[in-house]
Amino acid sequence: MTYMKNNDRLRVLNHPVLGAVKAESIYLNFNGRQIAAMEGDTIASALMANDIKNFRQVNPQAQNRGIYCNIGHCFECRVQIENDVTVRACLTKVYDGMQVSSIIQNK
Amino acid sequence: MYDLVIIGAGPSGLEAAIQASKQGVKTFIIDEFYRAGGRLLGQLHQEPNGEWVNGLAIAENLINEAKAFNVQFKLEASVIHLEKSDNGWIIYTNKGVYKTKALLLATGAAERTIALPGNTLPGVISIGAAQVLGNVNRVLPGKRGIIIGVNPLTMAIARELQLCGGNLEGIYLPPKNIINKQDSQPLEIMQRMMGLGNLAPSMLMRIGSKFVPPKLAIQFYPKNGMKVWGIPIYMRKVVTRIIGKTQVEAVEVQHVDIEGNAIGNPEFVPVDFVCLSGGLRPLIELAELAGCDVLHKEALSGAVPLHSESMETKQSGLFLSGNITGVESAKVARAQGKVAGQAIVNYLQPTIDPNKELLNRLAVGVKKARQEALIQFKPNIEQVRSTVYHQYKHG
Ligand SMILES: Cc1cc2nc3c(=O)[nH]c(=O)nc-3n(C[C@H](O)[C@H](O)[C@H](O)COP(=O)(O)OP(=O)(O)OC[C@H]3O[C@@H](n4cnc5c(N)ncnc54)[C@H](O)[C@@H]3O)c2cc1C
Ligand code: FES
């Protein structure tokens, strides 16, 4: 088995056992930035694939948080989507044109 | 009113659903994830004969089979409370309330974390998160990372990350403190890993060998680690803290003696992700809510609800299967699911006699699966399980 060291691209498009997946074809908007996503991505996986690990700020002293468990247990990955609804990024599927933003606590 | 409600659509819950529904039991299965399959979804292992065991594909087959027998699925629903009723159980979820004659808890296992400074920085994720990210989401957790914690799951997932093309700088031990305890002591870990005779530890066996006692193996363990599949395992180095301003930038690493005490000066290793591998524990909260007694068993990875070999509990109509009864591989969880499914059929249709024989045969299947399992999480599982069954009968 040979592996490709994948240093620049975080997306695993080809896998020696699991096979290939289709490349990114949709976009979401995170804090005003356009992010390419794959059909079937969660918000968390789309952000991580774009090397975005900071999902939210716990306080103005810049205690940041991102995913921890990736299966819905820890609630660390909370983000806001349309109409200020708070969701767990790791459990929420993306769709084209989705608006996502960080929760910033100012206390 | 359902005949059977199953909480958890992992391999165990799915097998139980198939076993019961194919004998006419009206079955409903609830899971809080957006996809059925449980922890099987991220698993990928190579059998000794070279063949790959692809959890994603196995899960797909099980789900299709269950659906063919009219098993109904409710995903993205978390069970938050259970109540006994006159003729069964009432299940409260965040998406509705359900009633059933028989209830199966197949909630699986949860991860334990590792205590060290910096472990809330973005870029620090659990080892299970990395597994799902790589194999299910098809994303690497970062450009260059490490794993903290040496146990069978570490080895399996390190390999999986490598297959995804991930760049792992090394595998380290956690720092010695009141929470990490024995997980930070090189000698203890070496003894544990050499005591398991299967996939993951066989790599450490290659390092030592059957004839080298763990103490010698760890005393002479090379400072710069030994490579397994090209990934250095540092059995004599701990990560003392994770460093970064807004996210992970580096880790501080310290050489230690065989008991985990620091020697010499720390070094700094630049990384952008860290996976914490603190081991697993059975997820038993719902069984406790339902009134089950709990036993502490090291070999089963923690506290488990009291149950019989037929997966019954002392609560009528309440059954358990899979990792809620002790952490083991998916093969074992599946075999247990079949037993539980059959035990539930027998419970709901008590007049049919030959089913008892089938139940016994399925229980033998669990033992066989245990022997064949690629990953053994702890030694002595078989013996300790029989003490649990004995206590159920006589205790
Ligand atoms: C992170 C992780 C990685 C693992 N990796 C491996 C591996 O590589 N190889 C291996 O052999 N074993 C592995 N295991 C062990 C694994 O637990 C078993 O292989 C197997 O998946 C157990 O099957 P199960 O059906 O008992 O539980 P699971 O597969 O864990 O399924 C349980 C299901 O119950 C659901 N659930 C739990 N509580 C609730 C609730 N309150 N409400 C609704 N739904 C709920 C969960 O969402 C989950 O889908 C891993 C375990 C974990 C936790
Ligand atoms: S990362 Fe833990 S809930 Fe999303």
Coordinates of C-alpha atoms in Angstrom, one line a residue, chain B residues 3-163:
Chain B
D3 CA -43.4 -4.5 20.1
L4 CA -39.8 -3.4 20.3
V5 CA -38.0 -0.1 20.5
I6 CA -34.2 -0.1 20.2
I7 CA -32.1 2.9 21.3
G8 CA -29.0 3.0 19.2
A9 CA -28.6 2.2 15.5
G10 CA -25.1 0.9 15.9
P11 CA -24.1 -2.6 14.8
S12 CA -25.6 -4.1 17.9
G13 CA -29.0 -2.4 17.6
L14 CA -29.2 -3.1 13.9
E15 CA -28.5 -6.8 14.3
A16 CA -31.1 -7.0 17.1
A17 CA -33.6 -5.2 14.9
I18 CA -33.0 -7.7 12.0
Q19 CA -33.2 -10.7 14.3
A20 CA -36.5 -9.6 15.9
S21 CA -38.2 -8.0 12.9
K22 CA -37.6 -11.0 10.6
Q23 CA -39.7 -13.0 13.1
G24 CA -42.5 -10.6 12.9
V25 CA -41.7 -8.2 15.8
K26 CA -42.7 -4.6 15.0
T27 CA -39.5 -2.7 15.6
F28 CA -38.6 0.9 15.9
I29 CA -35.0 2.2 16.2
I30 CA -34.0 5.6 17.5
D31 CA -30.6 7.2 17.1
E32 CA -29.4 10.8 17.7
F33 CA -26.9 10.9 14.9
Y34 CA -28.0 12.0 11.4
R35 CA -26.9 8.7 10.0
A36 CA -27.5 5.1 11.2
G37 CA -24.6 2.8 11.8
G38 CA -23.2 4.0 15.1
R39 CA -19.4 3.8 15.6
L40 CA -19.2 1.3 12.8
L41 CA -19.4 4.1 10.3
G42 CA -15.7 5.2 10.7
Q43 CA -14.1 1.8 11.2
L44 CA -11.6 0.4 8.7
H45 CA -9.4 -2.6 9.6
Q46 CA -7.3 -5.1 7.7
E47 CA -7.8 -8.7 8.5
P48 CA -4.7 -10.9 8.9
N49 CA -5.4 -12.3 5.4
G50 CA -5.1 -8.8 4.0
E51 CA -8.8 -8.2 3.4
W52 CA -10.3 -4.9 4.5
V53 CA -13.2 -4.7 6.9
N54 CA -15.1 -1.6 5.8
G55 CA -17.5 -0.4 8.6
L56 CA -19.2 2.0 6.3
A57 CA -20.2 -0.7 3.9
I58 CA -21.2 -3.2 6.6
A59 CA -23.4 -0.5 8.2
E60 CA -25.1 0.1 4.8
N61 CA -25.9 -3.6 4.4
L62 CA -27.3 -3.9 7.9
I63 CA -29.5 -0.8 7.5
N64 CA -30.8 -2.1 4.1
E65 CA -31.5 -5.5 5.6
A66 CA -33.4 -4.0 8.6
K67 CA -35.4 -1.8 6.3
A68 CA -36.3 -4.8 4.2
F69 CA -37.9 -6.3 7.3
N70 CA -39.8 -3.0 7.8
V71 CA -37.8 -1.8 10.7
Q72 CA -38.6 1.9 11.2
F73 CA -35.9 4.4 11.8
K74 CA -36.0 7.7 13.8
L75 CA -32.7 9.6 13.4
E76 CA -31.6 12.9 14.9
A77 CA -33.7 12.1 18.0
S78 CA -32.0 11.9 21.5
V79 CA -33.5 9.8 24.2
I80 CA -33.6 11.8 27.3
H81 CA -35.8 9.8 29.7
L82 CA -37.4 6.3 30.2
E83 CA -40.3 5.2 32.3
K84 CA -41.7 1.8 33.1
S85 CA -45.4 1.4 32.2
D86 CA -47.9 -1.3 33.1
N87 CA -47.2 -3.2 29.9
G88 CA -43.8 -2.0 28.8
W89 CA -41.8 1.2 28.5
I90 CA -42.3 4.8 27.6
I91 CA -39.4 6.5 25.8
Y92 CA -39.1 10.3 25.8
T93 CA -37.0 11.9 23.1
N94 CA -36.5 15.5 22.0
K95 CA -38.6 14.7 19.0
G96 CA -41.5 12.8 20.6
V97 CA -42.7 10.1 23.0
Y98 CA -42.9 6.4 22.1
K99 CA -44.4 3.3 23.8
T100 CA -43.2 -0.2 23.5
K101 CA -43.6 -3.7 25.0
A102 CA -39.9 -4.5 24.9
L103 CA -37.0 -2.0 25.1
L104 CA -33.4 -2.6 24.0
L105 CA -30.6 -0.3 25.1
A106 CA -27.8 -0.4 22.5
T107 CA -26.2 2.9 23.2
G108 CA -22.6 1.8 22.7
A109 CA -19.6 3.5 24.2
A110 CA -18.3 7.0 24.8
E111 CA -14.8 8.3 24.8
R112 CA -12.8 9.3 27.9
T113 CA -10.8 12.5 27.5
I114 CA -7.3 13.4 28.6
A115 CA -6.5 16.1 31.1
L116 CA -3.8 18.5 30.2
P117 CA -3.3 22.3 29.7
G118 CA -4.5 23.6 26.4
N119 CA -6.9 20.8 25.7
T120 CA -9.8 23.1 24.7
L121 CA -7.9 24.9 21.9
P122 CA -9.4 24.5 18.5
G123 CA -7.4 21.8 16.7
V124 CA -7.6 19.5 19.8
I125 CA -10.1 16.7 19.0
S126 CA -10.9 13.3 20.3
I127 CA -9.5 10.3 18.5
G128 CA -13.0 9.2 17.5
A129 CA -13.6 12.7 16.0
A130 CA -10.6 12.1 13.8
Q131 CA -11.9 8.7 12.7
V132 CA -15.3 10.1 11.6
L133 CA -13.7 13.2 10.1
G134 CA -11.3 11.1 8.0
N135 CA -13.4 8.1 7.0
V136 CA -16.9 9.5 7.0
N137 CA -16.5 13.2 6.3
R138 CA -13.4 12.6 4.2
V139 CA -11.4 15.5 5.7
L140 CA -8.0 15.4 7.5
P141 CA -8.0 17.1 11.0
G142 CA -5.0 19.3 10.0
K143 CA -1.7 19.3 8.2
R144 CA 0.5 17.9 10.8
G145 CA -0.5 16.4 14.1
I146 CA 0.1 14.0 17.0
I147 CA -2.0 11.5 19.1
I148 CA -1.8 11.5 22.9
G149 CA -2.6 8.2 24.6
V150 CA -1.5 4.7 23.7
N151 CA -4.3 2.0 23.6
P152 CA -5.7 -0.4 20.9
L153 CA -8.0 2.3 19.5
T154 CA -5.0 4.7 19.1
M155 CA -3.3 2.2 16.9
A156 CA -6.3 1.4 14.8
I157 CA -7.1 5.1 14.1
A158 CA -3.5 6.1 13.5
R159 CA -3.5 3.6 10.7
E160 CA -6.8 5.0 9.4
L161 CA -5.5 8.6 9.4
Q162 CA -2.5 7.4 7.6
L163 CA -4.6 5.8 4.9

